[in-house]
Amino acid sequence: MSKLNRQKIVDSVPQTGFFGHPKGLFTLFFTEFWERFSYYGMRAILVFYMYYEVSKGGLGLDETLALSIMSIYGSLVYMSGVIGGWLADRIFGTSKAVFYGGILIMLGHIALAIPGSVAMFFVSMILIVIGTGLLKPNVSTVVGEMYSENDTRRDAGFTIFYMGINAGAFLAPLIVGSVSEAYNFHYGFAIAAIGMFVGLLVFIFTKKKNLGLAGTAVPNPLSPAEKKKTFTIFAIAVVAIGILSAILIPAGLLTFESFINLVTILGILIPTAYFIIMYRSPKTTEVERSRVLAYIPLFLAAVMFWAIQEQGSTILANYADKRTQLEFAGISISPAWFQSLNPLFIIIFAPIFAGFWVKLGDRQPSIPKKFSFSLMFAGLSFLVILIPGYFTGSDALVSPLWLVLSYLIVVFGELLISPVGLSATTKLAPAAFSAQTMSLWFLASAAAQAINAQIVKFYSVETEMAYFGTIGGASIVLGIILFIMSPKIQGFMKGIK
Ligand code: GLU
Ligand code: ASP
């Protein structure tokens, strides 16, 4: 997008009206609040819905399989951001992509709200994967479009937006978890659908007034010839997938297992391809090439971090359900409620961390060092769970406070990597690839969960000590290695701080 266009977009957005920020931030904040409300609300009960027996309202799937499906689901949701970003860039523009995404997500939750079968669950999964791919990266891109290049409010704007994400993620498990416990899972999923509906209403009714031209431009539109080619390839791909599934599924060749393995491979191959393409592109300059190299260890660290963080909604959710005292201090705790802890701690500590960085100014640790501390906290969050396991053994239930402590520690790591990583990605990615950087960062979460789909198979009550010990220990060792390599990586970053 040219400089002139950029300024025209900024001028079209009312520049104040939401805590001293552009009015459009109100629209994007609440759209993303409700989208995350529906996503994290759904995920807080989905794992239990999958493995609870049919008599308890679940699908009665095998527990390990349910944990793997949760992981590949999470992986696909972030992987599809690559397609969502591309569609916005070349066909729809971000605003339309957000709108269509919201509709698909809502339909996905409605599919789960209707009591149905495993087939219904897969329909819902497809809708939510595509819908989130369209909405999630693009709504963040629009946030960036509302500020002029040197507007000092930009970082604060993203912080407010990030609080919106976590406010939605905090409220949803409490509400959706309680409703599904009081009635049944389908009522819970219906609440998630209503959440996305409210998000869409906010978006539709306030976008014209608040967002101006933001999100309306198609930065790099397809030429008519390219359009024709793309639609042909798309149609062939859909038909091919349809035919292949019709042959492979009945023949027993495409099973849950093989599908999970396929996604794991894609989760690793896609970011690898991205790196190779960025590195070799003739549009990438010498300095940018060095930055791409610096970004690789940071990306790998992010994969390790998200692998642990995302197990908060799979392995730790299972631990909450099976290994934790849920009658505590006179209250009966729903296992879904634990999912509110991470976002709650993010909301409490994000401003404290932000203030701390401002106070430290130039004396703050470098980006690679922050990443290395993040891995150490992530590792520690798994190692603390060894303590109750060691003292109580695997027969007795443990106090829920251990899980609270684990979710607290991982948040310290998250605050050192999540906001830092996003801004580092935008600075380190070559200019020719800047439109895709949002999706590139989400690919770390996609790869992490693709790997998790395999790792979670090793978890059981009997193996929990070895499981938490190995993964937690690996993260700490990687953190130490990254710490030692930090000055070198910083050198490759060529002046980026
Ligand atoms: N939890 C954050 C969100 O939902 C971060 C996602 C990620 O980068 O994995 O937006
Ligand atoms: N902290 C996550 C994010 O920033 C939310 C979660 O895991 O519940 O959105």
PDB file of C-alpha atoms in Angstrom, residues 136-386:
ATOM      1  CA  LYS A 136      -8.275 -13.628  13.391  1.00  0.00           C
ATOM      2  CA  PRO A 137      -5.204 -12.338  11.511  1.00  0.00           C
ATOM      3  CA  ASN A 138      -7.226  -9.752   9.593  1.00  0.00           C
ATOM      4  CA  VAL A 139      -8.902  -8.098  12.534  1.00  0.00           C
ATOM      5  CA  SER A 140      -5.429  -7.442  14.003  1.00  0.00           C
ATOM      6  CA  THR A 141      -4.228  -6.068  10.675  1.00  0.00           C
ATOM      7  CA  VAL A 142      -7.052  -3.502  10.683  1.00  0.00           C
ATOM      8  CA  VAL A 143      -5.935  -2.338  14.149  1.00  0.00           C
ATOM      9  CA  GLY A 144      -2.561  -1.477  12.628  1.00  0.00           C
ATOM     10  CA  GLU A 145      -4.159   0.359   9.686  1.00  0.00           C
ATOM     11  CA  MET A 146      -5.846   2.938  11.900  1.00  0.00           C
ATOM     12  CA  TYR A 147      -2.609   4.496  13.131  1.00  0.00           C
ATOM     13  CA  SER A 148      -0.245   6.548  11.021  1.00  0.00           C
ATOM     14  CA  GLU A 149       3.246   5.103  10.748  1.00  0.00           C
ATOM     15  CA  ASN A 150       4.781   7.212  13.490  1.00  0.00           C
ATOM     16  CA  ASP A 151       1.762   7.440  15.785  1.00  0.00           C
ATOM     17  CA  THR A 152       3.102   6.829  19.288  1.00  0.00           C
ATOM     18  CA  ARG A 153      -0.247   5.368  20.391  1.00  0.00           C
ATOM     19  CA  ARG A 154       0.166   2.288  18.185  1.00  0.00           C
ATOM     20  CA  ASP A 155       1.737  -0.064  20.777  1.00  0.00           C
ATOM     21  CA  ALA A 156      -0.727   1.027  23.436  1.00  0.00           C
ATOM     22  CA  GLY A 157      -3.519   0.404  20.912  1.00  0.00           C
ATOM     23  CA  PHE A 158      -2.349  -3.165  20.430  1.00  0.00           C
ATOM     24  CA  THR A 159      -2.103  -3.615  24.199  1.00  0.00           C
ATOM     25  CA  ILE A 160      -5.726  -2.508  24.631  1.00  0.00           C
ATOM     26  CA  PHE A 161      -6.722  -4.887  21.825  1.00  0.00           C
ATOM     27  CA  TYR A 162      -4.794  -7.722  23.526  1.00  0.00           C
ATOM     28  CA  MET A 163      -6.705  -7.001  26.744  1.00  0.00           C
ATOM     29  CA  GLY A 164      -9.937  -7.386  24.749  1.00  0.00           C
ATOM     30  CA  ILE A 165      -8.789 -10.823  23.537  1.00  0.00           C
ATOM     31  CA  ASN A 166      -8.072 -11.912  27.065  1.00  0.00           C
ATOM     32  CA  ALA A 167     -11.208 -10.372  28.557  1.00  0.00           C
ATOM     33  CA  GLY A 168     -13.225 -12.533  26.146  1.00  0.00           C
ATOM     34  CA  ALA A 169     -11.068 -15.562  26.905  1.00  0.00           C
ATOM     35  CA  PHE A 170     -11.550 -14.957  30.644  1.00  0.00           C
ATOM     36  CA  LEU A 171     -15.341 -14.613  30.756  1.00  0.00           C
ATOM     37  CA  ALA A 172     -16.190 -17.396  28.310  1.00  0.00           C
ATOM     38  CA  PRO A 173     -15.053 -20.500  30.221  1.00  0.00           C
ATOM     39  CA  LEU A 174     -16.851 -19.266  33.351  1.00  0.00           C
ATOM     40  CA  ILE A 175     -20.135 -18.714  31.531  1.00  0.00           C
ATOM     41  CA  VAL A 176     -19.970 -21.496  28.932  1.00  0.00           C
ATOM     42  CA  GLY A 177     -18.544 -23.951  31.499  1.00  0.00           C
ATOM     43  CA  SER A 178     -21.289 -23.201  34.029  1.00  0.00           C
ATOM     44  CA  VAL A 179     -24.096 -23.388  31.470  1.00  0.00           C
ATOM     45  CA  SER A 180     -22.850 -26.682  30.075  1.00  0.00           C
ATOM     46  CA  GLU A 181     -22.596 -28.094  33.590  1.00  0.00           C
ATOM     47  CA  ALA A 182     -26.080 -26.911  34.564  1.00  0.00           C
ATOM     48  CA  TYR A 183     -27.804 -28.027  31.337  1.00  0.00           C
ATOM     49  CA  ASN A 184     -25.715 -29.829  28.734  1.00  0.00           C
ATOM     50  CA  PHE A 185     -22.805 -29.247  26.340  1.00  0.00           C
ATOM     51  CA  HIS A 186     -25.062 -28.068  23.522  1.00  0.00           C
ATOM     52  CA  TYR A 187     -26.393 -25.159  25.561  1.00  0.00           C
ATOM     53  CA  GLY A 188     -22.769 -24.239  26.208  1.00  0.00           C
ATOM     54  CA  PHE A 189     -21.968 -24.242  22.478  1.00  0.00           C
ATOM     55  CA  ALA A 190     -25.138 -22.184  21.874  1.00  0.00           C
ATOM     56  CA  ILE A 191     -23.744 -19.491  24.197  1.00  0.00           C
ATOM     57  CA  ALA A 192     -20.553 -19.479  22.093  1.00  0.00           C
ATOM     58  CA  ALA A 193     -22.691 -19.014  18.951  1.00  0.00           C
ATOM     59  CA  ILE A 194     -24.580 -16.139  20.573  1.00  0.00           C
ATOM     60  CA  GLY A 195     -21.248 -14.548  21.507  1.00  0.00           C
ATOM     61  CA  MET A 196     -20.072 -14.578  17.887  1.00  0.00           C
ATOM     62  CA  PHE A 197     -23.477 -13.223  16.812  1.00  0.00           C
ATOM     63  CA  VAL A 198     -23.105 -10.254  19.172  1.00  0.00           C
ATOM     64  CA  GLY A 199     -19.586  -9.702  17.813  1.00  0.00           C
ATOM     65  CA  LEU A 200     -20.954  -9.602  14.276  1.00  0.00           C
ATOM     66  CA  LEU A 201     -23.658  -7.123  15.282  1.00  0.00           C
ATOM     67  CA  VAL A 202     -21.075  -4.817  16.829  1.00  0.00           C
ATOM     68  CA  PHE A 203     -18.966  -5.070  13.688  1.00  0.00           C
ATOM     69  CA  ILE A 204     -21.791  -4.483  11.217  1.00  0.00           C
ATOM     70  CA  PHE A 205     -23.435  -1.601  13.050  1.00  0.00           C
ATOM     71  CA  THR A 206     -20.389   0.378  14.111  1.00  0.00           C
ATOM     72  CA  LYS A 207     -17.943  -0.238  11.282  1.00  0.00           C
ATOM     73  CA  LYS A 208     -19.166   2.443   8.899  1.00  0.00           C
ATOM     74  CA  LYS A 209     -19.008   5.216  11.463  1.00  0.00           C
ATOM     75  CA  ASN A 210     -15.864   4.067  13.266  1.00  0.00           C
ATOM     76  CA  LEU A 211     -13.598   2.388  10.739  1.00  0.00           C
ATOM     77  CA  GLY A 212     -13.833   4.735   7.764  1.00  0.00           C
ATOM     78  CA  LEU A 213     -11.759   3.298   4.936  1.00  0.00           C
ATOM     79  CA  ALA A 214      -9.749   0.955   7.187  1.00  0.00           C
ATOM     80  CA  GLY A 215     -10.006  -2.617   5.980  1.00  0.00           C
ATOM     81  CA  THR A 216     -11.693  -1.714   2.694  1.00  0.00           C
ATOM     82  CA  ALA A 217      -8.661  -1.688   0.395  1.00  0.00           C
ATOM     83  CA  VAL A 218      -7.489  -4.808  -1.421  1.00  0.00           C
ATOM     84  CA  PRO A 219      -3.738  -4.183  -1.277  1.00  0.00           C
ATOM     85  CA  ASN A 220      -2.645  -6.448  -4.100  1.00  0.00           C
ATOM     86  CA  PRO A 221      -5.730  -7.426  -6.134  1.00  0.00           C
ATOM     87  CA  LEU A 222      -5.674 -10.419  -8.464  1.00  0.00           C
ATOM     88  CA  SER A 223      -5.760  -9.562 -12.148  1.00  0.00           C
ATOM     89  CA  PRO A 224      -8.751 -11.061 -14.041  1.00  0.00           C
ATOM     90  CA  ALA A 225      -6.455 -13.733 -15.524  1.00  0.00           C
ATOM     91  CA  GLU A 226      -5.050 -14.612 -12.090  1.00  0.00           C
ATOM     92  CA  LYS A 227      -8.575 -14.684 -10.711  1.00  0.00           C
ATOM     93  CA  LYS A 228      -9.659 -17.210 -13.296  1.00  0.00           C
ATOM     94  CA  LYS A 229      -6.601 -19.366 -12.654  1.00  0.00           C
ATOM     95  CA  THR A 230      -7.077 -19.226  -8.875  1.00  0.00           C
ATOM     96  CA  PHE A 231     -10.750 -20.172  -9.023  1.00  0.00           C
ATOM     97  CA  THR A 232      -9.969 -23.075 -11.352  1.00  0.00           C
ATOM     98  CA  ILE A 233      -7.255 -24.398  -9.055  1.00  0.00           C
ATOM     99  CA  PHE A 234      -9.558 -23.925  -6.060  1.00  0.00           C
ATOM    100  CA  ALA A 235     -12.416 -25.800  -7.737  1.00  0.00           C
ATOM    101  CA  ILE A 236     -10.109 -28.649  -8.765  1.00  0.00           C
ATOM    102  CA  ALA A 237      -8.687 -28.859  -5.235  1.00  0.00           C
ATOM    103  CA  VAL A 238     -12.155 -29.015  -3.634  1.00  0.00           C
ATOM    104  CA  VAL A 239     -13.290 -31.716  -6.056  1.00  0.00           C
ATOM    105  CA  ALA A 240     -10.027 -33.665  -5.585  1.00  0.00           C
ATOM    106  CA  ILE A 241     -10.323 -33.529  -1.790  1.00  0.00           C
ATOM    107  CA  GLY A 242     -13.956 -34.622  -2.065  1.00  0.00           C
ATOM    108  CA  ILE A 243     -13.131 -37.586  -4.330  1.00  0.00           C
ATOM    109  CA  LEU A 244     -10.083 -38.607  -2.295  1.00  0.00           C
ATOM    110  CA  SER A 245     -12.069 -38.541   0.948  1.00  0.00           C
ATOM    111  CA  ALA A 246     -14.897 -40.527  -0.645  1.00  0.00           C
ATOM    112  CA  ILE A 247     -12.392 -43.217  -1.642  1.00  0.00           C
ATOM    113  CA  LEU A 248      -9.953 -43.152   1.276  1.00  0.00           C
ATOM    114  CA  ILE A 249     -12.386 -42.931   4.212  1.00  0.00           C
ATOM    115  CA  PRO A 250     -14.505 -46.002   3.351  1.00  0.00           C
ATOM    116  CA  ALA A 251     -11.315 -47.901   2.454  1.00  0.00           C
ATOM    117  CA  GLY A 252     -10.052 -47.177   5.973  1.00  0.00           C
ATOM    118  CA  LEU A 253      -7.007 -45.307   4.657  1.00  0.00           C
ATOM    119  CA  LEU A 254      -7.969 -41.862   5.934  1.00  0.00           C
ATOM    120  CA  THR A 255      -8.577 -42.382   9.627  1.00  0.00           C
ATOM    121  CA  PHE A 256      -8.444 -39.975  12.562  1.00  0.00           C
ATOM    122  CA  GLU A 257      -4.904 -41.190  13.104  1.00  0.00           C
ATOM    123  CA  SER A 258      -3.629 -40.604   9.573  1.00  0.00           C
ATOM    124  CA  PHE A 259      -5.352 -37.219   9.418  1.00  0.00           C
ATOM    125  CA  ILE A 260      -3.655 -36.165  12.655  1.00  0.00           C
ATOM    126  CA  ASN A 261      -0.285 -37.264  11.253  1.00  0.00           C
ATOM    127  CA  LEU A 262      -0.922 -35.369   8.038  1.00  0.00           C
ATOM    128  CA  VAL A 263      -1.660 -32.144   9.926  1.00  0.00           C
ATOM    129  CA  THR A 264       1.466 -32.600  12.051  1.00  0.00           C
ATOM    130  CA  ILE A 265       3.573 -32.834   8.901  1.00  0.00           C
ATOM    131  CA  LEU A 266       1.883 -29.756   7.389  1.00  0.00           C
ATOM    132  CA  GLY A 267       2.340 -27.838  10.639  1.00  0.00           C
ATOM    133  CA  ILE A 268       6.096 -28.293  10.303  1.00  0.00           C
ATOM    134  CA  LEU A 269       6.378 -28.033   6.506  1.00  0.00           C
ATOM    135  CA  ILE A 270       4.432 -24.784   6.033  1.00  0.00           C
ATOM    136  CA  PRO A 271       6.608 -22.575   8.265  1.00  0.00           C
ATOM    137  CA  THR A 272       9.740 -24.260   6.861  1.00  0.00           C
ATOM    138  CA  ALA A 273       8.601 -23.397   3.334  1.00  0.00           C
ATOM    139  CA  TYR A 274       7.884 -19.825   4.447  1.00  0.00           C
ATOM    140  CA  PHE A 275      11.429 -19.431   5.723  1.00  0.00           C
ATOM    141  CA  ILE A 276      13.001 -20.874   2.598  1.00  0.00           C
ATOM    142  CA  ILE A 277      10.875 -18.674   0.328  1.00  0.00           C
ATOM    143  CA  MET A 278      11.590 -15.521   2.364  1.00  0.00           C
ATOM    144  CA  TYR A 279      15.291 -16.268   2.495  1.00  0.00           C
ATOM    145  CA  ARG A 280      15.670 -17.003  -1.200  1.00  0.00           C
ATOM    146  CA  SER A 281      13.320 -14.376  -2.619  1.00  0.00           C
ATOM    147  CA  PRO A 282      15.087 -11.877  -4.890  1.00  0.00           C
ATOM    148  CA  LYS A 283      12.971  -9.188  -3.195  1.00  0.00           C
ATOM    149  CA  THR A 284      14.733  -9.898   0.121  1.00  0.00           C
ATOM    150  CA  THR A 285      17.737  -7.657   0.684  1.00  0.00           C
ATOM    151  CA  GLU A 286      21.064  -8.724   2.238  1.00  0.00           C
ATOM    152  CA  VAL A 287      20.234  -7.147   5.612  1.00  0.00           C
ATOM    153  CA  GLU A 288      16.769  -8.694   5.579  1.00  0.00           C
ATOM    154  CA  ARG A 289      18.305 -12.087   4.836  1.00  0.00           C
ATOM    155  CA  SER A 290      20.369 -11.841   7.991  1.00  0.00           C
ATOM    156  CA  ARG A 291      17.209 -10.925   9.921  1.00  0.00           C
ATOM    157  CA  VAL A 292      15.404 -13.965   8.534  1.00  0.00           C
ATOM    158  CA  LEU A 293      18.234 -16.110   9.947  1.00  0.00           C
ATOM    159  CA  ALA A 294      17.910 -14.366  13.321  1.00  0.00           C
ATOM    160  CA  TYR A 295      14.186 -15.022  13.283  1.00  0.00           C
ATOM    161  CA  ILE A 296      14.603 -18.825  12.980  1.00  0.00           C
ATOM    162  CA  PRO A 297      15.762 -19.528  16.572  1.00  0.00           C
ATOM    163  CA  LEU A 298      13.168 -17.073  17.866  1.00  0.00           C
ATOM    164  CA  PHE A 299      10.462 -18.873  15.918  1.00  0.00           C
ATOM    165  CA  LEU A 300      11.610 -22.246  17.269  1.00  0.00           C
ATOM    166  CA  ALA A 301      11.523 -20.860  20.793  1.00  0.00           C
ATOM    167  CA  ALA A 302       7.983 -19.635  20.165  1.00  0.00           C
ATOM    168  CA  VAL A 303       7.016 -23.133  19.016  1.00  0.00           C
ATOM    169  CA  MET A 304       8.352 -24.602  22.275  1.00  0.00           C
ATOM    170  CA  PHE A 305       6.567 -21.940  24.312  1.00  0.00           C
ATOM    171  CA  TRP A 306       3.167 -22.348  22.624  1.00  0.00           C
ATOM    172  CA  ALA A 307       3.485 -26.133  22.832  1.00  0.00           C
ATOM    173  CA  ILE A 308       3.414 -25.788  26.618  1.00  0.00           C
ATOM    174  CA  GLN A 309       0.958 -22.887  26.789  1.00  0.00           C
ATOM    175  CA  GLU A 310      -1.560 -24.607  24.541  1.00  0.00           C
ATOM    176  CA  GLN A 311      -1.436 -27.771  26.643  1.00  0.00           C
ATOM    177  CA  GLY A 312      -3.240 -25.640  29.201  1.00  0.00           C
ATOM    178  CA  SER A 313      -6.451 -26.392  27.306  1.00  0.00           C
ATOM    179  CA  THR A 314      -5.677 -30.045  26.635  1.00  0.00           C
ATOM    180  CA  ILE A 315      -3.406 -31.860  29.107  1.00  0.00           C
ATOM    181  CA  LEU A 316      -3.963 -29.470  32.021  1.00  0.00           C
ATOM    182  CA  ALA A 317      -7.710 -29.406  31.311  1.00  0.00           C
ATOM    183  CA  ASN A 318      -7.640 -33.187  31.562  1.00  0.00           C
ATOM    184  CA  TYR A 319      -5.558 -32.916  34.756  1.00  0.00           C
ATOM    185  CA  ALA A 320      -8.173 -30.524  36.167  1.00  0.00           C
ATOM    186  CA  ASP A 321     -10.914 -33.019  35.344  1.00  0.00           C
ATOM    187  CA  LYS A 322      -9.209 -36.207  36.514  1.00  0.00           C
ATOM    188  CA  ARG A 323      -6.503 -35.384  39.051  1.00  0.00           C
ATOM    189  CA  THR A 324      -7.757 -32.319  40.897  1.00  0.00           C
ATOM    190  CA  GLN A 325     -10.054 -31.838  43.907  1.00  0.00           C
ATOM    191  CA  LEU A 326     -13.027 -30.061  42.396  1.00  0.00           C
ATOM    192  CA  GLU A 327     -14.809 -29.639  45.741  1.00  0.00           C
ATOM    193  CA  PHE A 328     -12.682 -26.946  47.264  1.00  0.00           C
ATOM    194  CA  ALA A 329     -13.234 -24.384  50.033  1.00  0.00           C
ATOM    195  CA  GLY A 330     -16.951 -25.171  49.991  1.00  0.00           C
ATOM    196  CA  ILE A 331     -17.433 -24.591  46.266  1.00  0.00           C
ATOM    197  CA  SER A 332     -17.909 -27.051  43.513  1.00  0.00           C
ATOM    198  CA  ILE A 333     -15.510 -26.109  40.714  1.00  0.00           C
ATOM    199  CA  SER A 334     -16.250 -26.816  37.056  1.00  0.00           C
ATOM    200  CA  PRO A 335     -13.092 -28.132  35.328  1.00  0.00           C
ATOM    201  CA  ALA A 336     -13.746 -25.686  32.451  1.00  0.00           C
ATOM    202  CA  TRP A 337     -13.252 -22.728  34.817  1.00  0.00           C
ATOM    203  CA  PHE A 338      -9.492 -23.353  34.942  1.00  0.00           C
ATOM    204  CA  GLN A 339      -9.338 -22.017  31.380  1.00  0.00           C
ATOM    205  CA  SER A 340     -10.155 -18.563  32.743  1.00  0.00           C
ATOM    206  CA  LEU A 341      -6.969 -18.453  34.801  1.00  0.00           C
ATOM    207  CA  ASN A 342      -4.533 -17.790  31.956  1.00  0.00           C
ATOM    208  CA  PRO A 343      -6.438 -14.773  30.556  1.00  0.00           C
ATOM    209  CA  LEU A 344      -7.178 -13.497  34.073  1.00  0.00           C
ATOM    210  CA  PHE A 345      -3.468 -13.444  34.908  1.00  0.00           C
ATOM    211  CA  ILE A 346      -2.706 -11.864  31.507  1.00  0.00           C
ATOM    212  CA  ILE A 347      -5.151  -9.024  32.259  1.00  0.00           C
ATOM    213  CA  ILE A 348      -3.610  -8.471  35.693  1.00  0.00           C
ATOM    214  CA  PHE A 349       0.038  -8.650  34.661  1.00  0.00           C
ATOM    215  CA  ALA A 350       0.112  -7.211  31.118  1.00  0.00           C
ATOM    216  CA  PRO A 351      -0.005  -3.587  32.337  1.00  0.00           C
ATOM    217  CA  ILE A 352       2.624  -4.356  34.991  1.00  0.00           C
ATOM    218  CA  PHE A 353       5.003  -5.815  32.399  1.00  0.00           C
ATOM    219  CA  ALA A 354       4.350  -2.944  29.988  1.00  0.00           C
ATOM    220  CA  GLY A 355       5.092  -0.423  32.745  1.00  0.00           C
ATOM    221  CA  PHE A 356       8.228  -2.318  33.690  1.00  0.00           C
ATOM    222  CA  TRP A 357       9.606  -2.144  30.120  1.00  0.00           C
ATOM    223  CA  VAL A 358       8.915   1.582  29.984  1.00  0.00           C
ATOM    224  CA  LYS A 359      10.732   2.036  33.285  1.00  0.00           C
ATOM    225  CA  LEU A 360      13.733  -0.005  32.158  1.00  0.00           C
ATOM    226  CA  GLY A 361      13.866   1.810  28.811  1.00  0.00           C
ATOM    227  CA  ASP A 362      17.168   1.001  27.132  1.00  0.00           C
ATOM    228  CA  ARG A 363      18.239  -1.257  29.972  1.00  0.00           C
ATOM    229  CA  GLN A 364      15.563  -3.848  29.204  1.00  0.00           C
ATOM    230  CA  PRO A 365      16.676  -7.321  28.062  1.00  0.00           C
ATOM    231  CA  SER A 366      17.058  -7.892  24.310  1.00  0.00           C
ATOM    232  CA  ILE A 367      14.328  -9.727  22.350  1.00  0.00           C
ATOM    233  CA  PRO A 368      16.235 -13.070  22.314  1.00  0.00           C
ATOM    234  CA  LYS A 369      16.834 -12.796  26.077  1.00  0.00           C
ATOM    235  CA  LYS A 370      13.138 -12.144  26.742  1.00  0.00           C
ATOM    236  CA  PHE A 371      12.363 -15.244  24.665  1.00  0.00           C
ATOM    237  CA  SER A 372      14.859 -17.300  26.656  1.00  0.00           C
ATOM    238  CA  PHE A 373      13.301 -16.241  29.994  1.00  0.00           C
ATOM    239  CA  SER A 374       9.922 -17.072  28.538  1.00  0.00           C
ATOM    240  CA  LEU A 375      11.028 -20.661  27.861  1.00  0.00           C
ATOM    241  CA  MET A 376      12.327 -20.963  31.406  1.00  0.00           C
ATOM    242  CA  PHE A 377       8.986 -19.864  32.856  1.00  0.00           C
ATOM    243  CA  ALA A 378       7.119 -22.238  30.519  1.00  0.00           C
ATOM    244  CA  GLY A 379       9.332 -25.119  31.649  1.00  0.00           C
ATOM    245  CA  LEU A 380       8.848 -24.186  35.286  1.00  0.00           C
ATOM    246  CA  SER A 381       5.065 -24.159  34.846  1.00  0.00           C
ATOM    247  CA  PHE A 382       5.253 -27.879  34.024  1.00  0.00           C
ATOM    248  CA  LEU A 383       7.860 -28.722  36.648  1.00  0.00           C
ATOM    249  CA  VAL A 384       5.745 -27.360  39.530  1.00  0.00           C
ATOM    250  CA  ILE A 385       3.124 -29.994  38.777  1.00  0.00           C
ATOM    251  CA  LEU A 386       5.701 -32.622  39.703  1.00  0.00           C
TER     252      LEU A 386
END
